[in-house]
JSON list of C-alpha atoms in Angstrom, two decimals:
[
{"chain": "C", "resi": 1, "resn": "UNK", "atom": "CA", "xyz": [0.00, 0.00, 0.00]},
{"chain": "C", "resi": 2, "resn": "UNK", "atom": "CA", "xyz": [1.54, 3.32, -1.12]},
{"chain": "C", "resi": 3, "resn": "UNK", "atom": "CA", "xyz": [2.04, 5.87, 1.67]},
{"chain": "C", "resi": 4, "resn": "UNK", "atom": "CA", "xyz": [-0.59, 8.12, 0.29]},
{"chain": "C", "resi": 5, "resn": "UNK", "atom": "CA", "xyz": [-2.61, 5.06, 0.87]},
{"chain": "C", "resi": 6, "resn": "UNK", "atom": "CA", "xyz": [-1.72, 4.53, 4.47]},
{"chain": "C", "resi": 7, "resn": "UNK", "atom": "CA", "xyz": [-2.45, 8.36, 5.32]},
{"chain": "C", "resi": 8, "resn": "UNK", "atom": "CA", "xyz": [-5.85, 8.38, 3.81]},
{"chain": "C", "resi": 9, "resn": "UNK", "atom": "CA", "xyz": [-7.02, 5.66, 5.60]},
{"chain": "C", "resi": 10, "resn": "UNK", "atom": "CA", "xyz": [-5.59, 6.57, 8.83]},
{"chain": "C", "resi": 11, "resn": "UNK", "atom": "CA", "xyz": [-6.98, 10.03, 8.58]},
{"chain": "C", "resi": 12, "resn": "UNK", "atom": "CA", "xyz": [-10.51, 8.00, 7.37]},
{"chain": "C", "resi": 13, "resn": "UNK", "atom": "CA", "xyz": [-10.37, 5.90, 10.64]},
{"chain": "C", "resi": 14, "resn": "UNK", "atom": "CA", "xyz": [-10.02, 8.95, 12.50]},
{"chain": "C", "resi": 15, "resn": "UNK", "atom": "CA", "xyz": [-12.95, 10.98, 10.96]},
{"chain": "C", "resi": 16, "resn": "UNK", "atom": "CA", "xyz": [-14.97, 7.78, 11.55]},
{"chain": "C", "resi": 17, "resn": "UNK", "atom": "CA", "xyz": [-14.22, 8.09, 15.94]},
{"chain": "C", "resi": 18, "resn": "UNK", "atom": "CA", "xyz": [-15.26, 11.86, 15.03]},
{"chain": "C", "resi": 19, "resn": "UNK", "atom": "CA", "xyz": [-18.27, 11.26, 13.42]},
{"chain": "C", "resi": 20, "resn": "UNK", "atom": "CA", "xyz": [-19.30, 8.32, 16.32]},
{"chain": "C", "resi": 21, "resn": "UNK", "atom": "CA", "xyz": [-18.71, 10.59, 18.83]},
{"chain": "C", "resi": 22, "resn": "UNK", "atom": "CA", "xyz": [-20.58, 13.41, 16.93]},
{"chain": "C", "resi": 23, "resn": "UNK", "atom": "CA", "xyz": [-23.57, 10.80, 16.72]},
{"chain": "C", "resi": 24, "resn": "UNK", "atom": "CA", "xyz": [-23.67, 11.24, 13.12]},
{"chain": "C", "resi": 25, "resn": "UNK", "atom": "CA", "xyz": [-24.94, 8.76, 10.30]},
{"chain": "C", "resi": 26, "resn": "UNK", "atom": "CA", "xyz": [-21.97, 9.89, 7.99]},
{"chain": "C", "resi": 27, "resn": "UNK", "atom": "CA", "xyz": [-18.48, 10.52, 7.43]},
{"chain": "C", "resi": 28, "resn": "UNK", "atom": "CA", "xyz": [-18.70, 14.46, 6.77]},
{"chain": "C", "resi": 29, "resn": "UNK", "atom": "CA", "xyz": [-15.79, 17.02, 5.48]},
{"chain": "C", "resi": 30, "resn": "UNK", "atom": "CA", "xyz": [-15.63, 18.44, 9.05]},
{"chain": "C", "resi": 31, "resn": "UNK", "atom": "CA", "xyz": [-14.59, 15.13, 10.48]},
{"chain": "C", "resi": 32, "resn": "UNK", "atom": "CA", "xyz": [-11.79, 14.35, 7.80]},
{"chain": "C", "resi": 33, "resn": "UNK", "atom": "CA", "xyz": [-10.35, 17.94, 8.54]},
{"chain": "C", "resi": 34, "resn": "UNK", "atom": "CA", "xyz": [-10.57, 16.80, 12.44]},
{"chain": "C", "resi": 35, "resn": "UNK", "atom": "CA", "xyz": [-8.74, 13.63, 11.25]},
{"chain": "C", "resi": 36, "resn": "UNK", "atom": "CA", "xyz": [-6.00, 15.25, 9.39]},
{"chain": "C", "resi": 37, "resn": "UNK", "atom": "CA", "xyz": [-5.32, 17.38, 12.93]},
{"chain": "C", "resi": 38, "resn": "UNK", "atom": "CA", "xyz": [-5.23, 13.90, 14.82]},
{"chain": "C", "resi": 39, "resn": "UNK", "atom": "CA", "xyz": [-3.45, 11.48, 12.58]},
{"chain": "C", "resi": 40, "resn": "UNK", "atom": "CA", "xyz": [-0.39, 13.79, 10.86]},
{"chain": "C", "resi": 41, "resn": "UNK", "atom": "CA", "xyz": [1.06, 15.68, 8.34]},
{"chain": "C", "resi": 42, "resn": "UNK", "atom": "CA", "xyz": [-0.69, 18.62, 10.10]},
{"chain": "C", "resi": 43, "resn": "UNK", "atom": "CA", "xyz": [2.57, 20.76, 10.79]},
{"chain": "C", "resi": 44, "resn": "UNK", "atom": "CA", "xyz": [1.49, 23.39, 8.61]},
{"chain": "C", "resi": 45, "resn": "UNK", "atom": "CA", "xyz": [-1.94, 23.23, 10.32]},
{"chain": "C", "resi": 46, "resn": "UNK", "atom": "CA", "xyz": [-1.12, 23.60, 13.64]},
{"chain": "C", "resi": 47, "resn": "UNK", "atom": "CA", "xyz": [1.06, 26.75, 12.68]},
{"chain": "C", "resi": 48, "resn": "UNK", "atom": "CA", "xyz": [-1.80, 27.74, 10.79]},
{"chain": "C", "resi": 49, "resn": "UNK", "atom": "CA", "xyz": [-3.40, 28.00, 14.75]},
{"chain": "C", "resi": 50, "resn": "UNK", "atom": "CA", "xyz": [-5.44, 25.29, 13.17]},
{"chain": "C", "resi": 51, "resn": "UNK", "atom": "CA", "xyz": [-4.83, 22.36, 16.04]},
{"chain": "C", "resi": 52, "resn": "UNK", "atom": "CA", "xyz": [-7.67, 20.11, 17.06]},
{"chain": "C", "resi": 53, "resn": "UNK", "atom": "CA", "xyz": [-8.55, 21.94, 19.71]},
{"chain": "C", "resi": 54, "resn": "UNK", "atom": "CA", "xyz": [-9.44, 24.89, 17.17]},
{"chain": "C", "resi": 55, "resn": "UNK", "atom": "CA", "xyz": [-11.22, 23.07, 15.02]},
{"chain": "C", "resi": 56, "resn": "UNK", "atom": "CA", "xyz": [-13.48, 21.64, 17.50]},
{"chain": "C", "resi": 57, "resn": "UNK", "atom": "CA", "xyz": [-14.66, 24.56, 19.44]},
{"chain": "C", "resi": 58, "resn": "UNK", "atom": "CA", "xyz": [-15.16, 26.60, 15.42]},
{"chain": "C", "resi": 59, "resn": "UNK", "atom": "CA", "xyz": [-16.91, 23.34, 14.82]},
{"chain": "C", "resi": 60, "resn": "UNK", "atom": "CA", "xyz": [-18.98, 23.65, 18.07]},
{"chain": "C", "resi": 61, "resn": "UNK", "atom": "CA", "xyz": [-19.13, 27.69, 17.77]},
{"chain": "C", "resi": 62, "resn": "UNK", "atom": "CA", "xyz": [-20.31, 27.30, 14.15]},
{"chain": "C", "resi": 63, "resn": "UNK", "atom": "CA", "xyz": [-23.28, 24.79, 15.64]},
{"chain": "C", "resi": 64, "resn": "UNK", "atom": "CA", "xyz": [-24.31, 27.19, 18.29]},
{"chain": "C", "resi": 65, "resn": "UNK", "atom": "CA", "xyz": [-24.66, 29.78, 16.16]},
{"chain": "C", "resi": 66, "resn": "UNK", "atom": "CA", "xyz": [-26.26, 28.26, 13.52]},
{"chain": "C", "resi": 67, "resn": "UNK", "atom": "CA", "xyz": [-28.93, 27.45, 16.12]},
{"chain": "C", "resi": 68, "resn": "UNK", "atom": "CA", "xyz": [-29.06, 30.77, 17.90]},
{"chain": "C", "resi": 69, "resn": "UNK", "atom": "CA", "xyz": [-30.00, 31.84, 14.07]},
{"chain": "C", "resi": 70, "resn": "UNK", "atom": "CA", "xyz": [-33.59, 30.61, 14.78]},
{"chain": "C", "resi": 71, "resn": "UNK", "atom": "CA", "xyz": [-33.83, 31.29, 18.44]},
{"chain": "C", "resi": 72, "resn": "UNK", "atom": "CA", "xyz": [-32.25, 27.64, 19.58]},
{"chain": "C", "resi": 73, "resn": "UNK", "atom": "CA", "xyz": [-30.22, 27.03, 22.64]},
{"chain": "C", "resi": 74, "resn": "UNK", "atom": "CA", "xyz": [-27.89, 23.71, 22.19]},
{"chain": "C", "resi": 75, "resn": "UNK", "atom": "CA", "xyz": [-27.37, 24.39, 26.03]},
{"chain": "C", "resi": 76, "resn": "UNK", "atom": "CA", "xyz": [-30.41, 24.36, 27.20]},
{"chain": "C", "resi": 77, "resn": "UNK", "atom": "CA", "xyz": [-31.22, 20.91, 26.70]},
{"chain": "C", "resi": 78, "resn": "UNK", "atom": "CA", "xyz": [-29.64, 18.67, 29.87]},
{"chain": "C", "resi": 79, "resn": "UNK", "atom": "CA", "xyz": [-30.48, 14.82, 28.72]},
{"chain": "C", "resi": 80, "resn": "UNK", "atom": "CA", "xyz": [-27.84, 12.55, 29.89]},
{"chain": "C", "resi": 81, "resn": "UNK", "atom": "CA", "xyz": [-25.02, 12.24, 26.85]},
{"chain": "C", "resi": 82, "resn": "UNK", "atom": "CA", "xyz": [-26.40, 8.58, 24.79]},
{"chain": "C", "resi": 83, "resn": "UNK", "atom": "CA", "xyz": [-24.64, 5.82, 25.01]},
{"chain": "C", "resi": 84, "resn": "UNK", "atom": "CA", "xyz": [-22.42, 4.95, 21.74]},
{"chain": "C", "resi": 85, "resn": "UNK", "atom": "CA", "xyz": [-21.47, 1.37, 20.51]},
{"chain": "C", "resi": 86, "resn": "UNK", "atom": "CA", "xyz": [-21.30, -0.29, 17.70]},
{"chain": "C", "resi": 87, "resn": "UNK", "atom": "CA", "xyz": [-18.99, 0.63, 14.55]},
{"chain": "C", "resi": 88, "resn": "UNK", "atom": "CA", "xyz": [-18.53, 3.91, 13.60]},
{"chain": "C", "resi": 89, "resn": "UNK", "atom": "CA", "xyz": [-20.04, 4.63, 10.24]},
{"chain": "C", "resi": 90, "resn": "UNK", "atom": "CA", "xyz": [-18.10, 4.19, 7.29]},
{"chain": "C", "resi": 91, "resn": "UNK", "atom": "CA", "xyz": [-20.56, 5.67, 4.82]},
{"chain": "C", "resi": 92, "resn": "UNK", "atom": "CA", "xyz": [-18.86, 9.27, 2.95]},
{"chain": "C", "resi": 93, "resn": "UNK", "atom": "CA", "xyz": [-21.61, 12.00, 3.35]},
{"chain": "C", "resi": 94, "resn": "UNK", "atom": "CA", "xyz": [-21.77, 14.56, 0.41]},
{"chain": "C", "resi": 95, "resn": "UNK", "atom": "CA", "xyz": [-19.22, 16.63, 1.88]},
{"chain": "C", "resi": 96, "resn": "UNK", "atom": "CA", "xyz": [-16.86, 14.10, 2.42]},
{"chain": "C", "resi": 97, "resn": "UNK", "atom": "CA", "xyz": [-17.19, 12.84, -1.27]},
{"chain": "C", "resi": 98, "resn": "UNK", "atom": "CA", "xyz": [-17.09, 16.53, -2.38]},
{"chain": "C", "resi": 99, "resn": "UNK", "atom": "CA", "xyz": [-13.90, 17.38, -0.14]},
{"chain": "C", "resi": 100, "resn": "UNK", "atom": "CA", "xyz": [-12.25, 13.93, -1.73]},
{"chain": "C", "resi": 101, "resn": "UNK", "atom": "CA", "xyz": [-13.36, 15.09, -5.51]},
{"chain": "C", "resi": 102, "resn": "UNK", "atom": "CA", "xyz": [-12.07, 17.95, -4.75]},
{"chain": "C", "resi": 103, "resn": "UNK", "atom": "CA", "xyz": [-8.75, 16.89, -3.83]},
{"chain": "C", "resi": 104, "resn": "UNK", "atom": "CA", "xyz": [-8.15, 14.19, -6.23]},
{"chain": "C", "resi": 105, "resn": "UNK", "atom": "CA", "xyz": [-8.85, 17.09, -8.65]},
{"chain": "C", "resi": 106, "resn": "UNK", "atom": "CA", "xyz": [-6.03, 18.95, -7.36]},
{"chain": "C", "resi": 107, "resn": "UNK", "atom": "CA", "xyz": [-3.60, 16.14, -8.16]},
{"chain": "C", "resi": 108, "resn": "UNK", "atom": "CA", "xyz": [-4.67, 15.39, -11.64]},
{"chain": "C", "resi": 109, "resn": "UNK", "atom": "CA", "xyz": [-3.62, 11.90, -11.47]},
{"chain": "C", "resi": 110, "resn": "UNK", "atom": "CA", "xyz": [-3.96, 9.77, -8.06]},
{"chain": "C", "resi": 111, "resn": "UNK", "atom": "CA", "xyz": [-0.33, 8.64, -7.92]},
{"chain": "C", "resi": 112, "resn": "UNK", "atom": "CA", "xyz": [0.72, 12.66, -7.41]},
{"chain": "C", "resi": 113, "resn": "UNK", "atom": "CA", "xyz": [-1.88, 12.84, -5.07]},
{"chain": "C", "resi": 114, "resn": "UNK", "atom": "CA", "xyz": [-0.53, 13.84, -1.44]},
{"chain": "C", "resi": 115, "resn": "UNK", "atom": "CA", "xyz": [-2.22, 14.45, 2.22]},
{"chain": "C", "resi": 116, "resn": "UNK", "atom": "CA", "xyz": [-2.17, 18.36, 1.60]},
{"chain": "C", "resi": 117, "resn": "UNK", "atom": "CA", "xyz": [-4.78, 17.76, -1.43]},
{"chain": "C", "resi": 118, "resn": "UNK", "atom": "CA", "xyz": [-7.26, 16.53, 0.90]},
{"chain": "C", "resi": 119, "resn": "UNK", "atom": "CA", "xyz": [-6.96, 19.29, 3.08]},
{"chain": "C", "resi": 120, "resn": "UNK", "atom": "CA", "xyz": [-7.02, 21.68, 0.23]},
{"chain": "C", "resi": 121, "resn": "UNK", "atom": "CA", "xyz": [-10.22, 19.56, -1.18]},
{"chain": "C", "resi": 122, "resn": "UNK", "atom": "CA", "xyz": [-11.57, 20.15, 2.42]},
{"chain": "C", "resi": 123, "resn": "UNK", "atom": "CA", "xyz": [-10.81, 23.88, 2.33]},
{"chain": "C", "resi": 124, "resn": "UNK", "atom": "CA", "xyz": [-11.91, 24.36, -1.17]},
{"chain": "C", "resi": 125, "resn": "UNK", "atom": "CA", "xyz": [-15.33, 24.73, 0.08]},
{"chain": "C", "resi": 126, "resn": "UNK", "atom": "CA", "xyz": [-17.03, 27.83, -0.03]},
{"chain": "C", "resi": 127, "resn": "UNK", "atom": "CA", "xyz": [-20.09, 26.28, 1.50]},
{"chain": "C", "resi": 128, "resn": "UNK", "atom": "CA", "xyz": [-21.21, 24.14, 4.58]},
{"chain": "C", "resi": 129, "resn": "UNK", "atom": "CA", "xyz": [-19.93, 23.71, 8.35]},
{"chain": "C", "resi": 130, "resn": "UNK", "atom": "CA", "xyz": [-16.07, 23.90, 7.60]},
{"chain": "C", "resi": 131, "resn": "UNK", "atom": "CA", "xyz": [-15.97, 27.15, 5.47]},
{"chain": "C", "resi": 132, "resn": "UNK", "atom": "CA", "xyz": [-19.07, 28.82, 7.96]},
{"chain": "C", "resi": 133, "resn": "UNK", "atom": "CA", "xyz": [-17.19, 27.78, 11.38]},
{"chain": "C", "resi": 134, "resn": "UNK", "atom": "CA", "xyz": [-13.62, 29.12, 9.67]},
{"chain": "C", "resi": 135, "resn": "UNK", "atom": "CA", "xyz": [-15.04, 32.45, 9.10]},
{"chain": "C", "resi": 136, "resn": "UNK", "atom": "CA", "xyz": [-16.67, 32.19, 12.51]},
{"chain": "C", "resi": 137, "resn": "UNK", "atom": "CA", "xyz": [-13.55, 31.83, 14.03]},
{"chain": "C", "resi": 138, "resn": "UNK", "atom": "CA", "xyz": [-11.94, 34.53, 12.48]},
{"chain": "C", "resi": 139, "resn": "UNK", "atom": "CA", "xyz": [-10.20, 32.49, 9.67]},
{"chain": "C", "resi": 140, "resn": "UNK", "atom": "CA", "xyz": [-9.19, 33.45, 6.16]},
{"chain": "C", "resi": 141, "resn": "UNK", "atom": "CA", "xyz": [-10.02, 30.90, 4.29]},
{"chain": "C", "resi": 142, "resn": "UNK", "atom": "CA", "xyz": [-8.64, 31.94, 0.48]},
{"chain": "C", "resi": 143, "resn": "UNK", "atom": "CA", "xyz": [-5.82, 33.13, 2.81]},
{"chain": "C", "resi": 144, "resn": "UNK", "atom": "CA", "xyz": [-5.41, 29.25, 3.77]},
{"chain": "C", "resi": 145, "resn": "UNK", "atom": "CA", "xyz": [-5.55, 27.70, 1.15]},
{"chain": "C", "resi": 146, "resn": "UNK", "atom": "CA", "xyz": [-3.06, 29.77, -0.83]},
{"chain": "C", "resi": 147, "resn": "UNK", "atom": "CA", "xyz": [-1.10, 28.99, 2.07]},
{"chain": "C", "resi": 148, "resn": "UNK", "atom": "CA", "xyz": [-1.49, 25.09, 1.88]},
{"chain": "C", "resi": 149, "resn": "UNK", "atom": "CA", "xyz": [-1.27, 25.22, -2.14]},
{"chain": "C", "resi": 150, "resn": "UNK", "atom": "CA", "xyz": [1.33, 27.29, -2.69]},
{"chain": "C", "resi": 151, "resn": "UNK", "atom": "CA", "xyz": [-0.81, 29.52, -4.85]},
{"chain": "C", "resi": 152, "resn": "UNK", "atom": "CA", "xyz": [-1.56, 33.07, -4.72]},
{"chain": "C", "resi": 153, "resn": "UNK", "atom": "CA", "xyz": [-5.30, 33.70, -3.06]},
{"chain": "A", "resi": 1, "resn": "UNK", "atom": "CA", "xyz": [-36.49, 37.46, 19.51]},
{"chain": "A", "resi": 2, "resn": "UNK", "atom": "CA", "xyz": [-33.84, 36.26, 17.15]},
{"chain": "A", "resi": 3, "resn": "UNK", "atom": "CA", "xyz": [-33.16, 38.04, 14.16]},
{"chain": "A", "resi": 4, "resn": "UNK", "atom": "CA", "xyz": [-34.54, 38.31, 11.15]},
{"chain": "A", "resi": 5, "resn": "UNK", "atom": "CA", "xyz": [-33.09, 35.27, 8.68]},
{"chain": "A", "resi": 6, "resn": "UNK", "atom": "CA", "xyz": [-32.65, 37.45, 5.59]},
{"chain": "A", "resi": 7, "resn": "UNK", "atom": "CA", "xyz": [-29.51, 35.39, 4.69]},
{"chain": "A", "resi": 8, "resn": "UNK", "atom": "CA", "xyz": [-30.11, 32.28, 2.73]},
{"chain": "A", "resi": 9, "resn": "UNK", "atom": "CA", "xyz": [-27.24, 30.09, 4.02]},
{"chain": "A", "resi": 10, "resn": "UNK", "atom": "CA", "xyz": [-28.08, 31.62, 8.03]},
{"chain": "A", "resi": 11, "resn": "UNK", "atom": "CA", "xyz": [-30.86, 29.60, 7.19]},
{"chain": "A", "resi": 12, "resn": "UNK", "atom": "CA", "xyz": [-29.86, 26.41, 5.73]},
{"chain": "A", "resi": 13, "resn": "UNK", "atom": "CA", "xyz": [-26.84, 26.05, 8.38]},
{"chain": "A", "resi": 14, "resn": "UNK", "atom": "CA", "xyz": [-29.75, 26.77, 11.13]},
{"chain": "A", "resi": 15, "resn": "UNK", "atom": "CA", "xyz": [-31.80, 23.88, 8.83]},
{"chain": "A", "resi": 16, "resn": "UNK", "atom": "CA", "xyz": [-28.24, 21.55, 9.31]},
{"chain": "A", "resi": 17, "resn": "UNK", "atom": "CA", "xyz": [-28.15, 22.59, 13.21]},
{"chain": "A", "resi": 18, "resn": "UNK", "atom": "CA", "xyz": [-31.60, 21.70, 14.00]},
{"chain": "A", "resi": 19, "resn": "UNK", "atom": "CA", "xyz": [-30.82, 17.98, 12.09]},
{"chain": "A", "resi": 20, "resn": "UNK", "atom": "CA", "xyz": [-28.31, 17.27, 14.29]},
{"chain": "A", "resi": 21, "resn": "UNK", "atom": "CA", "xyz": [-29.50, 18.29, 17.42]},
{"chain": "A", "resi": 22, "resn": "UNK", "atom": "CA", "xyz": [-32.82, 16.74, 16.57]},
{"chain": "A", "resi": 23, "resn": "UNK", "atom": "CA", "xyz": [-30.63, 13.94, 16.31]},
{"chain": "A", "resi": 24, "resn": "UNK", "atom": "CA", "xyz": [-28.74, 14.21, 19.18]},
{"chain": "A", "resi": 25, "resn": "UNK", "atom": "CA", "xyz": [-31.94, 14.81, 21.53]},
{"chain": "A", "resi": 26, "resn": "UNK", "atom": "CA", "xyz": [-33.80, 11.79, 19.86]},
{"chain": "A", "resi": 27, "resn": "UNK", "atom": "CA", "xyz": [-30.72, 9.28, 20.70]},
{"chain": "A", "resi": 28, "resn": "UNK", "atom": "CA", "xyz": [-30.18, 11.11, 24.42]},
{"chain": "A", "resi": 29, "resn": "UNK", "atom": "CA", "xyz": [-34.09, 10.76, 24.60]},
{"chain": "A", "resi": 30, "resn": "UNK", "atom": "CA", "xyz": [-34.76, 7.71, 23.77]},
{"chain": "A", "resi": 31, "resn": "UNK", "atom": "CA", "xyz": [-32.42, 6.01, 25.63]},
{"chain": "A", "resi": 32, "resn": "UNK", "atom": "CA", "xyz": [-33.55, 8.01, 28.76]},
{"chain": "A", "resi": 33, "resn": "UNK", "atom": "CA", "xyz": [-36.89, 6.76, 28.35]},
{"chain": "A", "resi": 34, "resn": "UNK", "atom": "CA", "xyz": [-36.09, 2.93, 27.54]},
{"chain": "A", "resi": 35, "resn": "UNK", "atom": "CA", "xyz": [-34.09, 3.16, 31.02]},
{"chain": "A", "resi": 36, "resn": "UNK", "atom": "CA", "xyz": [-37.20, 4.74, 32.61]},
{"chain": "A", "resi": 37, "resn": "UNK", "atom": "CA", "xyz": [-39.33, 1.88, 31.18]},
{"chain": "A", "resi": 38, "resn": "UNK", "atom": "CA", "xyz": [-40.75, 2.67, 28.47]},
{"chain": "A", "resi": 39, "resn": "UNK", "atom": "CA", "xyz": [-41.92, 0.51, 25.85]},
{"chain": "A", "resi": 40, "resn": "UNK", "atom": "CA", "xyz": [-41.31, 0.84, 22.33]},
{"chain": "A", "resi": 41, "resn": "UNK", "atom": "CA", "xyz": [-44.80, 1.68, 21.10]},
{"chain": "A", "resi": 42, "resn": "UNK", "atom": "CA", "xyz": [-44.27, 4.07, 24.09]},
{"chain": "A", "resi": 43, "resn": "UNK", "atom": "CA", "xyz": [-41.77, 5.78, 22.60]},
{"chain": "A", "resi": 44, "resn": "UNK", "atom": "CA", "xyz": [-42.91, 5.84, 18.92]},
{"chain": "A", "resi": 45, "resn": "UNK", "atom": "CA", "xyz": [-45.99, 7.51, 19.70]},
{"chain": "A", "resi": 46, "resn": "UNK", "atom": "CA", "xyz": [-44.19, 10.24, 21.54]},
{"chain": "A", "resi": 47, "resn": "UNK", "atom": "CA", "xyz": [-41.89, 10.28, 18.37]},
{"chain": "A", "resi": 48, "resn": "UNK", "atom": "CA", "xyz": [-44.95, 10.09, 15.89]},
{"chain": "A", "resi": 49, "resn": "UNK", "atom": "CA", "xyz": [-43.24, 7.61, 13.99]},
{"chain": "A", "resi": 50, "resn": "UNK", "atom": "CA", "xyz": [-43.88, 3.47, 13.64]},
{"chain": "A", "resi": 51, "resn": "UNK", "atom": "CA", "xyz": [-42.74, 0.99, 16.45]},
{"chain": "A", "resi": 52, "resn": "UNK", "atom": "CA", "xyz": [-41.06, -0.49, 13.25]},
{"chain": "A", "resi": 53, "resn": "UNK", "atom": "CA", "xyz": [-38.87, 2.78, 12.65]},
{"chain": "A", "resi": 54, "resn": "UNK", "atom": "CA", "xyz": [-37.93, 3.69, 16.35]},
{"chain": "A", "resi": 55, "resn": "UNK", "atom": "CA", "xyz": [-36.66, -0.08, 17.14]},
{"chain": "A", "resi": 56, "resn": "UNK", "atom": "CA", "xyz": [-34.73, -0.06, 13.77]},
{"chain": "A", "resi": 57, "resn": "UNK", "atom": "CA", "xyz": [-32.60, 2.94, 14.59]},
{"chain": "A", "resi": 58, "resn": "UNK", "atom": "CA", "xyz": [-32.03, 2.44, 18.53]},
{"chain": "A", "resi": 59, "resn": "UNK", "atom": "CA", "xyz": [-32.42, -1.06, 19.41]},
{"chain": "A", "resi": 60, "resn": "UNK", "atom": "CA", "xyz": [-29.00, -2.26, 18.49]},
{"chain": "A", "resi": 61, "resn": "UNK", "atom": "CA", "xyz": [-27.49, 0.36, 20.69]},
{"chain": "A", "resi": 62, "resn": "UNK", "atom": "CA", "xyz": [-29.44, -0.04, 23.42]},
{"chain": "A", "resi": 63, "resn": "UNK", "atom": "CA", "xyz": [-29.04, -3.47, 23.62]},
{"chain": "A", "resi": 64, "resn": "UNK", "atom": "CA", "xyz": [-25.19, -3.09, 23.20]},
{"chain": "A", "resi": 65, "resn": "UNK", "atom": "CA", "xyz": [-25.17, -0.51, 25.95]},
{"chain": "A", "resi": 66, "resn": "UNK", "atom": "CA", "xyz": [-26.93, -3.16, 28.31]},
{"chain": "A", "resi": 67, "resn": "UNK", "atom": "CA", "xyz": [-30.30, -1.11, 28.58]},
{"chain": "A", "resi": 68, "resn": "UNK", "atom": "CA", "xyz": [-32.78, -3.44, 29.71]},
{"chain": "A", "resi": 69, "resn": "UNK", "atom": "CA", "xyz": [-35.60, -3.18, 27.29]},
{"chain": "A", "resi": 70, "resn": "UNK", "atom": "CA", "xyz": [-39.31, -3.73, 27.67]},
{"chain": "A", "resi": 71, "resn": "UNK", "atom": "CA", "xyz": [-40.90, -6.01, 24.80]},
{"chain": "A", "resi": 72, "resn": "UNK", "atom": "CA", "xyz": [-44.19, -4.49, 24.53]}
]
């Protein structure tokens, strides 16, 4: 298995603990870019100020807000947290499979493909959780992905 | 009062939100109640959906997590 290989599914296992834990159905593009800050080649992202820490409370600051935008408190409701067992889900939601067309698009052919094009397929964006709870946290997102690509914003 | 949702994607992120906290409450929820006794037809007709549907999407975690769940 090529190296390329080995990241992609490490960073896939990841996002699948991330979406468990989130309770969701599906693997979305916010729980790859959660894997990439867990499982490596996230250097850049970290100096970025983009750690896993960051991402999750934009993640959770984007969700609260979203809410507050029709009157909805997340933290008023006090239920116990559910139990979760079981496999995680493996099934790609459309953001996932968006993020990944995204980046395999960036390589041009899949043996030039490398972990920064799935962050860049991630980033690419302009619509959805990731790109709404960057600019919630004060992010520049064009600024970003020059930065990851190597290309002028 | 909240604001006024005048922006199109305010509104479809809020849509997105409510999804997944619906979500979350229904798991938290249901779970509560099967501990409290509830029965499944219980808990369907609180949901508005079929016995069929609620014991398809929680059963297997329940049982996994050791809740103790009424037949009936």
């Amino acid at each position: 298995m090529a190296a390329i290989d080995h990241y992609l599914n490490s960073v896939i296992q990841q996002a699948r603990l991330e979406a468990f834990d989130d309770g969701s159905a599906t693997l979305e593009a916010h729980h790859l870019l959660l894997g990439i800050a867990v499982v490596g080649e996230n250097a850049e992202l970290i100096a970025a100020g983009l750690g896993y820490d960051q991402i999750r409370a934009a993640l959770q600051e984007e969700f609260e807000h979203s809410l507050q935008t029709v009157g909805v408190s997340a933290a008023a409701y006090h239920l116990p947290k559910p139990t979760r067992v079981g496999d995680p889900p493996t099934t790609l939601g459309a953001s996932a499979k968006l993020a990944f067309d995204r980046a395999f698009a960036w390589a041009r052919r899949k043996k030039d493909l490398r972990p920064v094009h799935l962050l860049l397929g991630i980033l690419q964006a302009e619509i959805g959780t990731v790109p709404r709870a960057l600019a919630l946290a004060g992010f520049d997102r064009p600024a970003l992905l020059a930065r990851f690509s190597g290309e002028p914003a | 009062m909240p604001p006024e949702l005048s922006d199109p994607a305010d509104a479809l992120a809020a849509v997105a939100a409510l999804r997944r906290l619906a979500d979350q409450l229904e798991e938290a929820a249901v779970e509560q109640a099967m501990r409290d006794g509830w029965s499944w037809p219980e808990v369907a007709e609180a949901l508005g959906i079929t016995r069929q549907a609620v014991h398809k999407k929680h059963a297997k975690r329940l049982i996994e997590a050791g809740v103790s769940l009424r037949r009936r």
